Structure formats: C-alpha cells, structure tokens
Short mmCIF file of C-alpha atoms in Angstrom, two decimals:
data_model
loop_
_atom_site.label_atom_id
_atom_site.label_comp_id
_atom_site.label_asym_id
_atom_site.label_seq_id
_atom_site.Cartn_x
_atom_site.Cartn_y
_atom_site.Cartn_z
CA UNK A 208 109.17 105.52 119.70
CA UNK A 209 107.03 102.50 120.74
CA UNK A 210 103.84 102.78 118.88
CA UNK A 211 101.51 101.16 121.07
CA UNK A 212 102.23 103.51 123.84
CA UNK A 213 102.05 106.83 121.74
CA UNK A 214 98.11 107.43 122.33
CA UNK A 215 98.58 106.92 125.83
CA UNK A 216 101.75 109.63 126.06
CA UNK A 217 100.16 112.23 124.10
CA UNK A 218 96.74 112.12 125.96
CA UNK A 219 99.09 112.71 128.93
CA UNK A 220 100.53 115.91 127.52
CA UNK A 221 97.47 117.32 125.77
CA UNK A 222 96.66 119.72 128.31
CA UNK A 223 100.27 121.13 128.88
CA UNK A 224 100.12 121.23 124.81
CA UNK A 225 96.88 122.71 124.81
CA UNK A 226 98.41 125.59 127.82
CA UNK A 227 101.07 126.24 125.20
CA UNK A 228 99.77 127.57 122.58
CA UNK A 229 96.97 129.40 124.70
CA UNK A 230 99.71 130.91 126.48
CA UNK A 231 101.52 132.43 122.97
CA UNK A 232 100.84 135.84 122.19
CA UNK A 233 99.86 137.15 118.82
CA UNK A 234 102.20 138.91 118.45
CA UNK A 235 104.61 135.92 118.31
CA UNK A 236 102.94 133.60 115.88
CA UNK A 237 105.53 134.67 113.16
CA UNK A 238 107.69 133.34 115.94
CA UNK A 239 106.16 130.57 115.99
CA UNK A 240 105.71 129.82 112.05
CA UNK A 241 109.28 130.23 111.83
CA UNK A 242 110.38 127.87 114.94
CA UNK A 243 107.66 124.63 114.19
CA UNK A 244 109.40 124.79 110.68
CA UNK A 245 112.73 124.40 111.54
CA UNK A 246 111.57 121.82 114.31
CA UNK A 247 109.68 120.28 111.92
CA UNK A 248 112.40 119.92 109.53
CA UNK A 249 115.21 118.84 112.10
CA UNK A 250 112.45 116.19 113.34
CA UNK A 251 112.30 114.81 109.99
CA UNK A 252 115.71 114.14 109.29
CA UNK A 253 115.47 111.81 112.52
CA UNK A 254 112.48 109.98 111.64
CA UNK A 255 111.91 108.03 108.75
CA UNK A 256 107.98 107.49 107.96
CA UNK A 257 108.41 104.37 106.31
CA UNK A 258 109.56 102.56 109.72
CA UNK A 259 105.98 103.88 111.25
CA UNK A 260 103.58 104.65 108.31
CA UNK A 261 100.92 104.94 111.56
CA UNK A 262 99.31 107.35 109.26
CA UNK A 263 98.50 105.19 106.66
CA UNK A 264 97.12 102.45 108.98
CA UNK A 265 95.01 104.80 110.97
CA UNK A 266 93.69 107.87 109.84
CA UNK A 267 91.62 107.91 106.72
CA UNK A 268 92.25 111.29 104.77
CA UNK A 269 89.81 113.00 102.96
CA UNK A 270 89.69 112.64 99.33
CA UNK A 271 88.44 115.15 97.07
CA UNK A 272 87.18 114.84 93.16
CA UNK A 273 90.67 115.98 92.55
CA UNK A 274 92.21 113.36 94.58
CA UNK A 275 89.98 110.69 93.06
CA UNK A 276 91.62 111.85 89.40
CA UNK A 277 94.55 111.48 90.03
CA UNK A 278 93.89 107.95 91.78
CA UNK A 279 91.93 106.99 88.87
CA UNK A 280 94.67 107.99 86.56
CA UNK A 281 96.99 106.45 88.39
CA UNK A 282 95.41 103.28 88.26
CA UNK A 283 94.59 103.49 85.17
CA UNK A 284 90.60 102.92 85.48
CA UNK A 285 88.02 105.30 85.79
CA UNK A 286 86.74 107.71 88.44
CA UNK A 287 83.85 106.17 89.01
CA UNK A 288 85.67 102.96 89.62
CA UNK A 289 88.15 104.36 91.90
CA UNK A 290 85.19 105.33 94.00
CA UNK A 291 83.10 101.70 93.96
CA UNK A 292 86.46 100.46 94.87
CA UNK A 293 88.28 102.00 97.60
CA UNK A 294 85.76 104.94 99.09
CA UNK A 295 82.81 105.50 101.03
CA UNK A 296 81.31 109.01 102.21
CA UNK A 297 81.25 109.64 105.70
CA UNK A 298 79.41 111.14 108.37
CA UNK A 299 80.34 115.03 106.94
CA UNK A 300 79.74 113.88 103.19
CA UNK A 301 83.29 113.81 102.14
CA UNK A 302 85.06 110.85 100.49
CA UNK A 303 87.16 108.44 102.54
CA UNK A 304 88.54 104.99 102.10
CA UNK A 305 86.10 101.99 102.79
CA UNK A 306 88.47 100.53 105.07
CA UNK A 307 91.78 101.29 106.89
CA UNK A 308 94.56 100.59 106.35
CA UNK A 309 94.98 102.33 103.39
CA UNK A 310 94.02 100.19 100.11
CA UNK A 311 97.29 101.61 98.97
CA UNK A 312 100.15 100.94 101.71
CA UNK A 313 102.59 97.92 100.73
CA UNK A 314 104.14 96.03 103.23
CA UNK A 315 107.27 97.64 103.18
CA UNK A 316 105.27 100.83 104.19
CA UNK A 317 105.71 102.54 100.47
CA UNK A 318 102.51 103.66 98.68
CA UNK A 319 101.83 102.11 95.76
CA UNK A 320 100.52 105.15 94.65
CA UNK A 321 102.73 107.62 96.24
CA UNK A 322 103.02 110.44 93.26
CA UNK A 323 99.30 110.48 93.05
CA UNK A 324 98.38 110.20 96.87
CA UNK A 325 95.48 112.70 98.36
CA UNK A 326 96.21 115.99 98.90
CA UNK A 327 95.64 115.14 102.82
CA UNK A 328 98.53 112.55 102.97
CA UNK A 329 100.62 114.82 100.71
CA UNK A 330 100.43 117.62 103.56
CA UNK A 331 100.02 115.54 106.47
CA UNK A 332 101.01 116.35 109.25
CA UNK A 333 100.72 119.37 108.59
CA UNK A 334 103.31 120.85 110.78
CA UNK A 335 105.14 122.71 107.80
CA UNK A 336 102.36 124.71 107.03
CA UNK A 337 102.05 128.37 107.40
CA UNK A 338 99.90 130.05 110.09
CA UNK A 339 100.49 126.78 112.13
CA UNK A 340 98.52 128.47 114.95
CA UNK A 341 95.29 127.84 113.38
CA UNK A 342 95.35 123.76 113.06
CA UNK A 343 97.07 123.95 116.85
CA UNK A 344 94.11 121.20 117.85
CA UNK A 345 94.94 119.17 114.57
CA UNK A 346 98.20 119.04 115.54
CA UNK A 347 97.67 117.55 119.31
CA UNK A 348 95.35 115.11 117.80
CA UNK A 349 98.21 114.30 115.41
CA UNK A 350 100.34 113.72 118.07
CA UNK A 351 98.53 110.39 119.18
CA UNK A 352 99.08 108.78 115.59
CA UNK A 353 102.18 110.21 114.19
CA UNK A 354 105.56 110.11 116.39
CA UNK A 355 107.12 113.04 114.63
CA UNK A 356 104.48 115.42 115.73
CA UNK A 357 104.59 114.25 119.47
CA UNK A 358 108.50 114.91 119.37
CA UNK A 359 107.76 118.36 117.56
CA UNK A 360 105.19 119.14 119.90
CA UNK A 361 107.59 118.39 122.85
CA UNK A 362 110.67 120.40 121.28
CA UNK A 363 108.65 123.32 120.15
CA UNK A 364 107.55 123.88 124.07
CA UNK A 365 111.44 123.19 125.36
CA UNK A 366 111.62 125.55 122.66
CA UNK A 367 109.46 128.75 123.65
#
C-alpha cells in the first residue's frame, strides 16, 4: 500500500468505520474480539512491518518509568540519561521522544533496541487486544499511519 496516500484513504472511510462499530450490538462484541483477532493475525502474515515501519517514523509512543529502564539498561547508561537524551514531556505530562523518527529505528527499519522497546510499540497497533471495542477510535486513527490496520479495518466490515 502506497504510503503517501494512506492518510488520505482512511480519512475517506472514517465515517463508514466510525458507522460500524456504532452499528454492533453488545451483545456481539465477543463476536467481535474473536473476528479482529483472526483478521488481525491473517493481516499480519501479509504484511511485513519492516517494509513500512510508518509507526516508528510517525507516532511518538508514550514512555513510562518502566519503559525508560529498560531503555536505560539497554543502553547501558543511566535513566536519567536516557531521558536528557531521547525524551521530552508533552502536552499531557507523559514522556515522549524529543524528535520523530524514532532515535532508535535503523535504516533497514529494525530497532536497535527492539527487546527493550516501550510498552506502546510492543502493543501497537493494538488490534490483538482484548475488548477491542473500547480503543475502536484508536484504531481509525491508526488506520492513517499503519497499513495493516486500514486493511483490518476494511476486512473486519466485509466481515460483519
């Protein structure tokens, strides 16, 4: 999927997305769990993330004190370092990198700290998760970075 024109093709479908999952029923959320999972999965056997890494170039995950261990570890230097480094606080008080991309994406796409990455771009994007109903919005704003959730988005309403 052509990167540049992603944004553009998602804004287009946000409202039918948003209609969706306005339009399921409670009582088929388990339904729906159970069918964005197996999308999910199917979609990621098609995609490899390392051809896009989108993610890493454009969203900035937050990063807890947890996070910031494990960086520091990783990196061997010290927490505090980690933070003068590579983080900044935003506008809701929580730790982000300074600058995007990611101070930690190669340019073959891996991440030189990969085993130690935030908890964010561990369970981004998200679309494995249970009660997927609740981060529905998350997931439509996803859909304009990351091509994976667009075409999981679009098979999950072919789907239902």
């Amino acid at each position: 999927m052509d990167l540049t024109s992603l944004p553009e093709r998602a804004k287009k479908t946000e409202k039918e997305s948003k209609l969706f999952f306005k339009a399921i029923k409670k009582n088929r959320l388990r339904d729906l769990d159970d069918t964005i999972h197996a999308i999910h999965e199917e979609v990621f056997d098609e995609i490899d993330c390392l051809a896009c890494a989108n993610c890493c170039r454009s969203l900035g995950p937050r990063i807890t004190d947890r996070d910031i261990e494990k960086m520091a570890s990783a990196l061997r230097i010290k927490p505090h370092e980690v933070v003068e480094r590579y983080l900044r606080i935003d506008e809701d008080k929580d730790y982000v990198f300074k600058e995007m991309p990611c101070p930690f994406i190669c340019h073959d796409n891996y991440c030189s700290i990969y085993e130690d990455r935030p908890k964010a771009c561990r369970e981004y994007p998200h679309t494995d998760r249970k009660k997927f109903f609740q981060i529905q919005a998350l997931t439509i704003r996803n859909a304009a970075t990351c091509p994976a959730v667009f075409e999981i988005l679009e098979r999950l309403k072919r789907e239902f």
